[in-house]
Amino acid sequence: MSKTKSRNIFIGVCVIPALILMVIFMFIPTFEVFRMSLYRWGGFSNTQQFVGLDNFRLLWNDMNFIRSFQNSILLIVVVAILTFIFAVFFAAILTKEKVRGGNFFRVIFYIPNILSIVVIAGIFSAIYDPSNGLLNSVLGMFQLDTFQQMWLGDQKIVIYSLAGALVWQAIGYYMVMYMSSMASIPASFYEAASLEGASKLKQFTSITLPLIWNNIRTTLTFYIISTINLSFLLVKALTGGGPDGSTEVFLSYMYDQAYGNSTFGYGMAIGVVVFIFSFTLAAIVSHITKRDVLEY
Amino acid sequence: MKDSKERSTDALYKLFIYVALITLAVSIVIPVAWVFLAAIKENVEFYGSPWSLPHGFHFQNFIEAFQEARMGEYLFNSIMVTVLALFILLVIALPAAYVLSRFSFRGNKLLNMIVKAGLFINVSYITVPIFLMLLDLDMGLKSLIDNGFLLNNRAVLALVYAATALPFTIYLLSSYFQTLPSDFEEAASIDGAGYYRTMFSIMLPMAMPSIVIVILFNFLLFWNEYIMALTLMPGGNQTLPVGLLNLMAAERSAVNYGPMYAGMVIVMLPTLILYIIVQKRLTQGMTVGGVKG
């Protein structure tokens, strides 16, 4: 057997199983999402009928879909802003200040990220319970009874309750990411700045933020994609879309239509819209945050 | 010299920092610890203040969770699926990552692009198409051999987990293989070692640090995953998170809280123990991969 032939066989043996698995379980299903969105399938009939863009036209007038759209966008904006502020703040403290027990705090803050979403849903249904939940009882202790709420029962509040759980889950993860890029900024920059009399806030805005900007841009994309995904998983486990559809988000509506309702074509059309929406949004955000990379 | 005014704002700033740190730490530790305490409470204790400590160690909750809610069976399923998925993943991803990062051949660029494209495919989107595909194949099998076995099958779930984790794992491993110097392969080749020997006895052992990170990440991913397990296992063989979901729904309507919290402890205890052992590696490794599920 020639050398090149045995080399080619080796390459094939190593690569082909991975390729086959990815094609069967990732690329064909993705293609199917797009293909099925063009068919009327499920519901009353079990036959696939090609209907072109009809499913998308229906979506346009579906008030439930519009509401899930609004809820998702609200969650993306609120969760991204709050998580970003908290994560950058705590990352800056833990890297720049000589905090006692810094390592301990880092370990604690990362814990929510290793818990299953189902467990997080269980924890937050205990926190948000209206009669003897942790949050309402803490508010009662501090004589703040007026702030006590039906956290998961009030249609106006419940979406922010979800946002709270998502932020709680995400802070530690992003904090660790920001910490690693902050740690690589040379200490001499801060020494020079503080000799010049720059305040801590000034140092933060003119040294730290610009130098970790690229890392922040990457995480902005993560915020969009992971909020869409995690809000689905949390809604499914915590509220089931209720009360009365007020916490329905993008993918939970897709899942209910496709799997719960068996209207596969319509459900997949929702998937296509969400897919395109998330990539467009990520591209726009990444474009408008583009700055020249600072070398140091 | 700092004057006293400056020193007092410094002290105030320090105080503010510690208050912020402790607030967040408390908001994480208290709810998690509360679940552990609630898991050993008797049912009547849930009607008083949520802050009362458990009167005793009510181990009955765990027995009820294991026997009546079948969490023991689900635990076994979860272990099976996670171990099998990790095994399949490593066996397939390691050689692929090695070849893709260290061999040049026709199609290498294309394959690397396929892996990168795979990073963008989120499992939540393709759950239903995978379900339909397996359902279809099951129908075909039924007409052929009178028995469809692809749904409700732990091995199939493990295979799906491994397949959907491939892009991230290959990406992470290849970026590690790329950093290794090529001297080792040249030396091995001069000594007469074939491609397979070189890979198994020289390159893979050197990749140990990144293999450990891959195992950690994917263990957490597979152990905690529920939407795929829920969809592909409608009729049995459920994993722990799906079992917990059922348990939560059942116990809430039956107003029987103890076993529910016991179930939550059963699900999160293994991940917490693992995290405490390896937390340093995990948070360091994360910056290598940097992809969020």
mmCIF file of N, CA and C in Angstrom, chain B residues 95-211:
data_model
loop_
_atom_site.group_PDB
_atom_site.id
_atom_site.type_symbol
_atom_site.label_atom_id
_atom_site.label_comp_id
_atom_site.label_asym_id
_atom_site.label_seq_id
_atom_site.Cartn_x
_atom_site.Cartn_y
_atom_site.Cartn_z
ATOM 1 N N PRO B 95 -10.199 12.265 16.883
ATOM 2 C CA PRO B 95 -9.489 12.056 15.607
ATOM 3 C C PRO B 95 -9.813 13.137 14.588
ATOM 4 N N ALA B 96 -11.084 13.551 14.544
ATOM 5 C CA ALA B 96 -11.469 14.573 13.570
ATOM 6 C C ALA B 96 -10.734 15.879 13.831
ATOM 7 N N ALA B 97 -10.694 16.279 15.097
ATOM 8 C CA ALA B 97 -10.022 17.538 15.430
ATOM 9 C C ALA B 97 -8.533 17.454 15.119
ATOM 10 N N TYR B 98 -7.953 16.292 15.424
ATOM 11 C CA TYR B 98 -6.519 16.100 15.178
ATOM 12 C C TYR B 98 -6.201 16.235 13.689
ATOM 13 N N VAL B 99 -6.958 15.534 12.866
ATOM 14 C CA VAL B 99 -6.695 15.554 11.426
ATOM 15 C C VAL B 99 -6.983 16.944 10.841
ATOM 16 N N LEU B 100 -8.090 17.551 11.264
ATOM 17 C CA LEU B 100 -8.454 18.844 10.696
ATOM 18 C C LEU B 100 -7.444 19.935 11.042
ATOM 19 N N SER B 101 -6.775 19.793 12.194
ATOM 20 C CA SER B 101 -5.865 20.869 12.577
ATOM 21 C C SER B 101 -4.431 20.610 12.139
ATOM 22 N N ARG B 102 -4.061 19.343 11.877
ATOM 23 C CA ARG B 102 -2.647 19.066 11.639
ATOM 24 C C ARG B 102 -2.334 18.410 10.298
ATOM 25 N N PHE B 103 -3.316 18.131 9.489
ATOM 26 C CA PHE B 103 -3.057 17.569 8.166
ATOM 27 C C PHE B 103 -3.572 18.539 7.123
ATOM 28 N N SER B 104 -2.813 18.677 6.024
ATOM 29 C CA SER B 104 -3.401 19.453 4.939
ATOM 30 C C SER B 104 -3.808 18.492 3.830
ATOM 31 N N PHE B 105 -5.039 18.610 3.397
ATOM 32 C CA PHE B 105 -5.556 17.740 2.340
ATOM 33 C C PHE B 105 -6.691 18.474 1.657
ATOM 34 N N ARG B 106 -7.089 17.937 0.521
ATOM 35 C CA ARG B 106 -8.159 18.602 -0.205
ATOM 36 C C ARG B 106 -9.467 18.466 0.578
ATOM 37 N N GLY B 107 -10.186 19.565 0.722
ATOM 38 C CA GLY B 107 -11.435 19.514 1.470
ATOM 39 C C GLY B 107 -11.274 19.925 2.923
ATOM 40 N N ASN B 108 -10.019 20.117 3.368
ATOM 41 C CA ASN B 108 -9.785 20.510 4.756
ATOM 42 C C ASN B 108 -10.474 21.836 5.081
ATOM 43 N N LYS B 109 -10.282 22.809 4.176
ATOM 44 C CA LYS B 109 -10.897 24.130 4.397
ATOM 45 C C LYS B 109 -12.403 24.013 4.499
ATOM 46 N N LEU B 110 -12.973 23.242 3.571
ATOM 47 C CA LEU B 110 -14.436 23.080 3.546
ATOM 48 C C LEU B 110 -14.932 22.451 4.851
ATOM 49 N N LEU B 111 -14.210 21.422 5.318
ATOM 50 C CA LEU B 111 -14.631 20.755 6.546
ATOM 51 C C LEU B 111 -14.550 21.687 7.746
ATOM 52 N N ASN B 112 -13.480 22.476 7.789
ATOM 53 C CA ASN B 112 -13.375 23.449 8.885
ATOM 54 C C ASN B 112 -14.519 24.450 8.846
ATOM 55 N N MET B 113 -14.925 24.814 7.625
ATOM 56 C CA MET B 113 -16.046 25.739 7.490
ATOM 57 C C MET B 113 -17.337 25.093 7.963
ATOM 58 N N ILE B 114 -17.515 23.806 7.648
ATOM 59 C CA ILE B 114 -18.720 23.097 8.097
ATOM 60 C C ILE B 114 -18.790 23.079 9.628
ATOM 61 N N VAL B 115 -17.629 22.823 10.253
ATOM 62 C CA VAL B 115 -17.597 22.815 11.717
ATOM 63 C C VAL B 115 -17.983 24.189 12.260
ATOM 64 N N LYS B 116 -17.432 25.247 11.648
ATOM 65 C CA LYS B 116 -17.739 26.599 12.136
ATOM 66 C C LYS B 116 -19.211 26.937 11.911
ATOM 67 N N ALA B 117 -19.761 26.491 10.774
ATOM 68 C CA ALA B 117 -21.191 26.736 10.525
ATOM 69 C C ALA B 117 -22.034 26.022 11.577
ATOM 70 N N GLY B 118 -21.586 24.820 11.953
ATOM 71 C CA GLY B 118 -22.312 24.052 12.961
ATOM 72 C C GLY B 118 -22.403 24.767 14.292
ATOM 73 N N LEU B 119 -21.401 25.611 14.608
ATOM 74 C CA LEU B 119 -21.425 26.367 15.863
ATOM 75 C C LEU B 119 -22.661 27.251 15.957
ATOM 76 N N PHE B 120 -23.195 27.656 14.811
ATOM 77 C CA PHE B 120 -24.312 28.600 14.816
ATOM 78 C C PHE B 120 -25.671 27.906 14.894
ATOM 79 N N ILE B 121 -25.677 26.581 14.754
ATOM 80 C CA ILE B 121 -26.960 25.876 14.790
ATOM 81 C C ILE B 121 -27.308 25.570 16.234
ATOM 82 N N ASN B 122 -28.425 26.146 16.680
ATOM 83 C CA ASN B 122 -28.829 25.961 18.054
ATOM 84 C C ASN B 122 -29.778 24.761 18.173
ATOM 85 N N VAL B 123 -29.549 23.968 19.219
ATOM 86 C CA VAL B 123 -30.327 22.739 19.386
ATOM 87 C C VAL B 123 -31.828 23.019 19.454
ATOM 88 N N SER B 124 -32.210 24.150 20.064
ATOM 89 C CA SER B 124 -33.641 24.431 20.227
ATOM 90 C C SER B 124 -34.384 24.502 18.898
ATOM 91 N N TYR B 125 -33.711 24.931 17.838
ATOM 92 C CA TYR B 125 -34.377 25.046 16.544
ATOM 93 C C TYR B 125 -34.631 23.680 15.908
ATOM 94 N N ILE B 126 -33.708 22.752 16.112
ATOM 95 C CA ILE B 126 -33.767 21.511 15.335
ATOM 96 C C ILE B 126 -34.342 20.345 16.124
ATOM 97 N N THR B 127 -34.841 20.616 17.330
ATOM 98 C CA THR B 127 -35.413 19.531 18.135
ATOM 99 C C THR B 127 -36.572 18.853 17.412
ATOM 100 N N VAL B 128 -37.504 19.669 16.908
ATOM 101 C CA VAL B 128 -38.698 19.091 16.281
ATOM 102 C C VAL B 128 -38.364 18.354 14.977
ATOM 103 N N PRO B 129 -37.538 18.924 14.083
ATOM 104 C CA PRO B 129 -37.162 18.143 12.895
ATOM 105 C C PRO B 129 -36.473 16.818 13.216
ATOM 106 N N ILE B 130 -35.642 16.797 14.254
ATOM 107 C CA ILE B 130 -35.000 15.534 14.626
ATOM 108 C C ILE B 130 -36.053 14.543 15.107
ATOM 109 N N PHE B 131 -37.003 15.047 15.896
ATOM 110 C CA PHE B 131 -38.102 14.191 16.357
ATOM 111 C C PHE B 131 -38.863 13.607 15.169
ATOM 112 N N LEU B 132 -39.193 14.464 14.180
ATOM 113 C CA LEU B 132 -39.965 14.005 13.021
ATOM 114 C C LEU B 132 -39.180 12.987 12.213
ATOM 115 N N MET B 133 -37.862 13.230 12.102
ATOM 116 C CA MET B 133 -37.022 12.298 11.350
ATOM 117 C C MET B 133 -37.037 10.915 12.005
ATOM 118 N N LEU B 134 -36.866 10.884 13.333
ATOM 119 C CA LEU B 134 -36.860 9.610 14.048
ATOM 120 C C LEU B 134 -38.232 8.944 14.000
ATOM 121 N N LEU B 135 -39.281 9.777 14.085
ATOM 122 C CA LEU B 135 -40.643 9.242 14.007
ATOM 123 C C LEU B 135 -40.874 8.563 12.659
ATOM 124 N N ASP B 136 -40.427 9.244 11.603
ATOM 125 C CA ASP B 136 -40.541 8.720 10.247
ATOM 126 C C ASP B 136 -39.823 7.382 10.111
ATOM 127 N N LEU B 137 -38.577 7.347 10.602
ATOM 128 C CA LEU B 137 -37.798 6.113 10.517
ATOM 129 C C LEU B 137 -38.460 5.000 11.323
ATOM 130 N N ASP B 138 -39.042 5.372 12.473
ATOM 131 C CA ASP B 138 -39.744 4.385 13.292
ATOM 132 C C ASP B 138 -40.926 3.777 12.541
ATOM 133 N N MET B 139 -41.655 4.657 11.837
ATOM 134 C CA MET B 139 -42.782 4.178 11.023
ATOM 135 C C MET B 139 -42.294 3.167 9.989
ATOM 136 N N GLY B 140 -41.187 3.527 9.324
ATOM 137 C CA GLY B 140 -40.620 2.634 8.325
ATOM 138 C C GLY B 140 -40.221 1.296 8.930
ATOM 139 N N LEU B 141 -39.588 1.381 10.106
ATOM 140 C CA LEU B 141 -39.159 0.151 10.784
ATOM 141 C C LEU B 141 -40.349 -0.702 11.171
ATOM 142 N N LYS B 142 -41.449 -0.043 11.573
ATOM 143 C CA LYS B 142 -42.638 -0.775 11.995
ATOM 144 C C LYS B 142 -43.198 -1.600 10.851
ATOM 145 N N SER B 143 -43.194 -0.997 9.638
ATOM 146 C CA SER B 143 -43.747 -1.743 8.507
ATOM 147 C C SER B 143 -42.796 -2.848 8.067
ATOM 148 N N LEU B 144 -41.518 -2.682 8.379
ATOM 149 C CA LEU B 144 -40.543 -3.697 7.996
ATOM 150 C C LEU B 144 -40.443 -4.829 9.012
ATOM 151 N N ILE B 145 -40.132 -4.467 10.255
ATOM 152 C CA ILE B 145 -39.894 -5.509 11.261
ATOM 153 C C ILE B 145 -40.870 -5.401 12.424
ATOM 154 N N ASP B 146 -41.941 -4.617 12.230
ATOM 155 C CA ASP B 146 -43.020 -4.580 13.210
ATOM 156 C C ASP B 146 -42.607 -3.950 14.540
ATOM 157 N N ASN B 147 -41.534 -3.160 14.526
ATOM 158 C CA ASN B 147 -41.078 -2.615 15.801
ATOM 159 C C ASN B 147 -40.211 -1.379 15.565
ATOM 160 N N GLY B 148 -40.673 -0.222 16.003
ATOM 161 C CA GLY B 148 -39.852 0.979 15.902
ATOM 162 C C GLY B 148 -39.152 1.213 17.224
ATOM 163 N N PHE B 149 -37.865 1.520 17.196
ATOM 164 C CA PHE B 149 -37.142 1.610 18.475
ATOM 165 C C PHE B 149 -36.297 2.883 18.584
ATOM 166 N N LEU B 150 -36.469 3.836 17.655
ATOM 167 C CA LEU B 150 -35.559 4.982 17.683
ATOM 168 C C LEU B 150 -36.000 6.060 18.671
ATOM 169 N N LEU B 151 -37.314 6.213 18.860
ATOM 170 C CA LEU B 151 -37.789 7.130 19.896
ATOM 171 C C LEU B 151 -37.772 6.401 21.233
ATOM 172 N N ASN B 152 -37.701 7.184 22.319
ATOM 173 C CA ASN B 152 -37.626 6.625 23.679
ATOM 174 C C ASN B 152 -36.407 5.731 23.867
ATOM 175 N N ASN B 153 -35.361 5.990 23.083
ATOM 176 C CA ASN B 153 -34.181 5.141 23.142
ATOM 177 C C ASN B 153 -33.002 5.945 23.707
ATOM 178 N N ARG B 154 -32.434 5.442 24.808
ATOM 179 C CA ARG B 154 -31.358 6.189 25.463
ATOM 180 C C ARG B 154 -30.123 6.307 24.574
ATOM 181 N N ALA B 155 -29.830 5.239 23.844
ATOM 182 C CA ALA B 155 -28.632 5.278 22.999
ATOM 183 C C ALA B 155 -28.789 6.309 21.887
ATOM 184 N N VAL B 156 -30.009 6.415 21.322
ATOM 185 C CA VAL B 156 -30.235 7.397 20.264
ATOM 186 C C VAL B 156 -30.106 8.805 20.836
ATOM 187 N N LEU B 157 -30.662 9.022 22.028
ATOM 188 C CA LEU B 157 -30.535 10.345 22.653
ATOM 189 C C LEU B 157 -29.061 10.691 22.863
ATOM 190 N N ALA B 158 -28.286 9.706 23.333
ATOM 191 C CA ALA B 158 -26.851 9.940 23.537
ATOM 192 C C ALA B 158 -26.174 10.291 22.215
ATOM 193 N N LEU B 159 -26.570 9.595 21.152
ATOM 194 C CA LEU B 159 -25.979 9.865 19.839
ATOM 195 C C LEU B 159 -26.328 11.285 19.374
ATOM 196 N N VAL B 160 -27.569 11.702 19.589
ATOM 197 C CA VAL B 160 -27.980 13.056 19.212
ATOM 198 C C VAL B 160 -27.203 14.089 20.023
ATOM 199 N N TYR B 161 -27.068 13.851 21.330
ATOM 200 C CA TYR B 161 -26.281 14.760 22.174
ATOM 201 C C TYR B 161 -24.859 14.886 21.635
ATOM 202 N N ALA B 162 -24.235 13.739 21.370
ATOM 203 C CA ALA B 162 -22.846 13.756 20.903
ATOM 204 C C ALA B 162 -22.751 14.509 19.575
ATOM 205 N N ALA B 163 -23.687 14.233 18.661
ATOM 206 C CA ALA B 163 -23.625 14.851 17.334
ATOM 207 C C ALA B 163 -23.769 16.372 17.432
ATOM 208 N N THR B 164 -24.713 16.830 18.268
ATOM 209 C CA THR B 164 -24.927 18.278 18.342
ATOM 210 C C THR B 164 -23.802 18.981 19.113
ATOM 211 N N ALA B 165 -23.016 18.222 19.878
ATOM 212 C CA ALA B 165 -21.899 18.835 20.591
ATOM 213 C C ALA B 165 -20.620 18.815 19.753
ATOM 214 N N LEU B 166 -20.650 18.120 18.611
ATOM 215 C CA LEU B 166 -19.429 17.961 17.812
ATOM 216 C C LEU B 166 -18.803 19.285 17.365
ATOM 217 N N PRO B 167 -19.560 20.222 16.766
ATOM 218 C CA PRO B 167 -18.899 21.416 16.246
ATOM 219 C C PRO B 167 -18.091 22.164 17.314
ATOM 220 N N PHE B 168 -18.722 22.391 18.476
ATOM 221 C CA PHE B 168 -18.022 23.108 19.544
ATOM 222 C C PHE B 168 -16.787 22.339 20.014
ATOM 223 N N THR B 169 -16.956 21.020 20.189
ATOM 224 C CA THR B 169 -15.858 20.210 20.700
ATOM 225 C C THR B 169 -14.700 20.147 19.705
ATOM 226 N N ILE B 170 -15.022 19.922 18.435
ATOM 227 C CA ILE B 170 -13.958 19.866 17.430
ATOM 228 C C ILE B 170 -13.247 21.207 17.339
ATOM 229 N N TYR B 171 -14.031 22.282 17.388
ATOM 230 C CA TYR B 171 -13.459 23.627 17.311
ATOM 231 C C TYR B 171 -12.489 23.858 18.462
ATOM 232 N N LEU B 172 -12.919 23.499 19.664
ATOM 233 C CA LEU B 172 -12.077 23.718 20.849
ATOM 234 C C LEU B 172 -10.820 22.857 20.787
ATOM 235 N N LEU B 173 -10.984 21.572 20.428
ATOM 236 C CA LEU B 173 -9.830 20.673 20.394
ATOM 237 C C LEU B 173 -8.859 21.067 19.275
ATOM 238 N N SER B 174 -9.390 21.448 18.116
ATOM 239 C CA SER B 174 -8.447 21.804 17.037
ATOM 240 C C SER B 174 -7.631 23.027 17.392
ATOM 241 N N SER B 175 -8.267 24.007 18.064
ATOM 242 C CA SER B 175 -7.479 25.185 18.401
ATOM 243 C C SER B 175 -6.383 24.824 19.394
ATOM 244 N N TYR B 176 -6.600 23.739 20.160
ATOM 245 C CA TYR B 176 -5.522 23.308 21.050
ATOM 246 C C TYR B 176 -4.442 22.547 20.271
ATOM 247 N N PHE B 177 -4.858 21.645 19.390
ATOM 248 C CA PHE B 177 -3.882 20.867 18.605
ATOM 249 C C PHE B 177 -2.983 21.790 17.791
ATOM 250 N N GLN B 178 -3.555 22.889 17.307
ATOM 251 C CA GLN B 178 -2.776 23.807 16.478
ATOM 252 C C GLN B 178 -1.584 24.397 17.225
ATOM 253 N N THR B 179 -1.715 24.506 18.557
ATOM 254 C CA THR B 179 -0.631 25.130 19.312
ATOM 255 C C THR B 179 0.537 24.180 19.561
ATOM 256 N N LEU B 180 0.330 22.877 19.325
ATOM 257 C CA LEU B 180 1.417 21.925 19.599
ATOM 258 C C LEU B 180 2.469 21.989 18.497
ATOM 259 N N PRO B 181 3.756 21.913 18.842
ATOM 260 C CA PRO B 181 4.811 21.943 17.829
ATOM 261 C C PRO B 181 4.828 20.655 17.002
ATOM 262 N N SER B 182 5.271 20.757 15.753
ATOM 263 C CA SER B 182 5.210 19.585 14.872
ATOM 264 C C SER B 182 6.402 18.641 15.064
ATOM 265 N N ASP B 183 7.363 19.011 15.939
ATOM 266 C CA ASP B 183 8.544 18.169 16.153
ATOM 267 C C ASP B 183 8.169 16.745 16.554
ATOM 268 N N PHE B 184 7.123 16.657 17.381
ATOM 269 C CA PHE B 184 6.767 15.348 17.922
ATOM 270 C C PHE B 184 6.379 14.377 16.812
ATOM 271 N N GLU B 185 5.562 14.877 15.873
ATOM 272 C CA GLU B 185 5.132 13.994 14.790
ATOM 273 C C GLU B 185 6.315 13.595 13.920
ATOM 274 N N GLU B 186 7.215 14.559 13.648
ATOM 275 C CA GLU B 186 8.379 14.253 12.821
ATOM 276 C C GLU B 186 9.235 13.175 13.487
ATOM 277 N N ALA B 187 9.456 13.352 14.804
ATOM 278 C CA ALA B 187 10.258 12.369 15.536
ATOM 279 C C ALA B 187 9.606 10.998 15.483
ATOM 280 N N ALA B 188 8.294 10.976 15.679
ATOM 281 C CA ALA B 188 7.575 9.700 15.655
ATOM 282 C C ALA B 188 7.675 9.050 14.291
ATOM 283 N N SER B 189 7.585 9.883 13.248
ATOM 284 C CA SER B 189 7.638 9.349 11.897
ATOM 285 C C SER B 189 9.021 8.766 11.603
ATOM 286 N N ILE B 190 10.086 9.437 12.098
ATOM 287 C CA ILE B 190 11.438 8.932 11.896
ATOM 288 C C ILE B 190 11.615 7.607 12.624
ATOM 289 N N ASP B 191 11.014 7.513 13.814
ATOM 290 C CA ASP B 191 11.093 6.269 14.567
ATOM 291 C C ASP B 191 10.235 5.163 13.964
ATOM 292 N N GLY B 192 9.510 5.484 12.913
ATOM 293 C CA GLY B 192 8.758 4.439 12.217
ATOM 294 C C GLY B 192 7.351 4.230 12.731
ATOM 295 N N ALA B 193 6.818 5.170 13.517
ATOM 296 C CA ALA B 193 5.440 5.022 13.994
ATOM 297 C C ALA B 193 4.474 5.408 12.894
ATOM 298 N N GLY B 194 3.418 4.633 12.723
ATOM 299 C CA GLY B 194 2.421 4.946 11.701
ATOM 300 C C GLY B 194 1.517 6.077 12.163
ATOM 301 N N TYR B 195 0.565 6.432 11.280
ATOM 302 C CA TYR B 195 -0.353 7.524 11.618
ATOM 303 C C TYR B 195 -1.148 7.222 12.873
ATOM 304 N N TYR B 196 -1.634 5.968 12.993
ATOM 305 C CA TYR B 196 -2.507 5.632 14.113
ATOM 306 C C TYR B 196 -1.733 5.651 15.419
ATOM 307 N N ARG B 197 -0.503 5.063 15.385
ATOM 308 C CA ARG B 197 0.328 5.062 16.590
ATOM 309 C C ARG B 197 0.627 6.486 17.015
ATOM 310 N N THR B 198 1.005 7.325 16.035
ATOM 311 C CA THR B 198 1.352 8.699 16.365
ATOM 312 C C THR B 198 0.185 9.390 17.049
ATOM 313 N N MET B 199 -1.006 9.162 16.501
ATOM 314 C CA MET B 199 -2.169 9.834 17.067
ATOM 315 C C MET B 199 -2.471 9.324 18.475
ATOM 316 N N PHE B 200 -2.555 7.978 18.619
ATOM 317 C CA PHE B 200 -3.011 7.438 19.895
ATOM 318 C C PHE B 200 -1.969 7.583 20.989
ATOM 319 N N SER B 201 -0.684 7.343 20.668
ATOM 320 C CA SER B 201 0.259 7.308 21.789
ATOM 321 C C SER B 201 1.077 8.584 21.932
ATOM 322 N N ILE B 202 0.978 9.513 20.979
ATOM 323 C CA ILE B 202 1.737 10.753 21.161
ATOM 324 C C ILE B 202 0.839 11.983 21.232
ATOM 325 N N MET B 203 -0.030 12.155 20.234
ATOM 326 C CA MET B 203 -0.785 13.403 20.194
ATOM 327 C C MET B 203 -1.929 13.444 21.206
ATOM 328 N N LEU B 204 -2.700 12.364 21.313
ATOM 329 C CA LEU B 204 -3.850 12.401 22.220
ATOM 330 C C LEU B 204 -3.443 12.598 23.685
ATOM 331 N N PRO B 205 -2.393 11.893 24.156
ATOM 332 C CA PRO B 205 -1.986 12.154 25.547
ATOM 333 C C PRO B 205 -1.588 13.609 25.776
ATOM 334 N N MET B 206 -0.996 14.225 24.743
ATOM 335 C CA MET B 206 -0.595 15.625 24.920
ATOM 336 C C MET B 206 -1.796 16.561 24.991
ATOM 337 N N ALA B 207 -2.918 16.119 24.464
ATOM 338 C CA ALA B 207 -4.107 16.973 24.455
ATOM 339 C C ALA B 207 -4.919 16.840 25.737
ATOM 340 N N MET B 208 -4.386 16.083 26.712
ATOM 341 C CA MET B 208 -5.141 15.806 27.947
ATOM 342 C C MET B 208 -5.789 17.039 28.581
ATOM 343 N N PRO B 209 -5.078 18.157 28.764
ATOM 344 C CA PRO B 209 -5.714 19.308 29.422
ATOM 345 C C PRO B 209 -6.995 19.760 28.714
ATOM 346 N N SER B 210 -6.961 19.799 27.381
ATOM 347 C CA SER B 210 -8.165 20.260 26.701
ATOM 348 C C SER B 210 -9.231 19.172 26.660
ATOM 349 N N ILE B 211 -8.810 17.902 26.719
ATOM 350 C CA ILE B 211 -9.804 16.826 26.797
ATOM 351 C C ILE B 211 -10.585 16.934 28.103
#
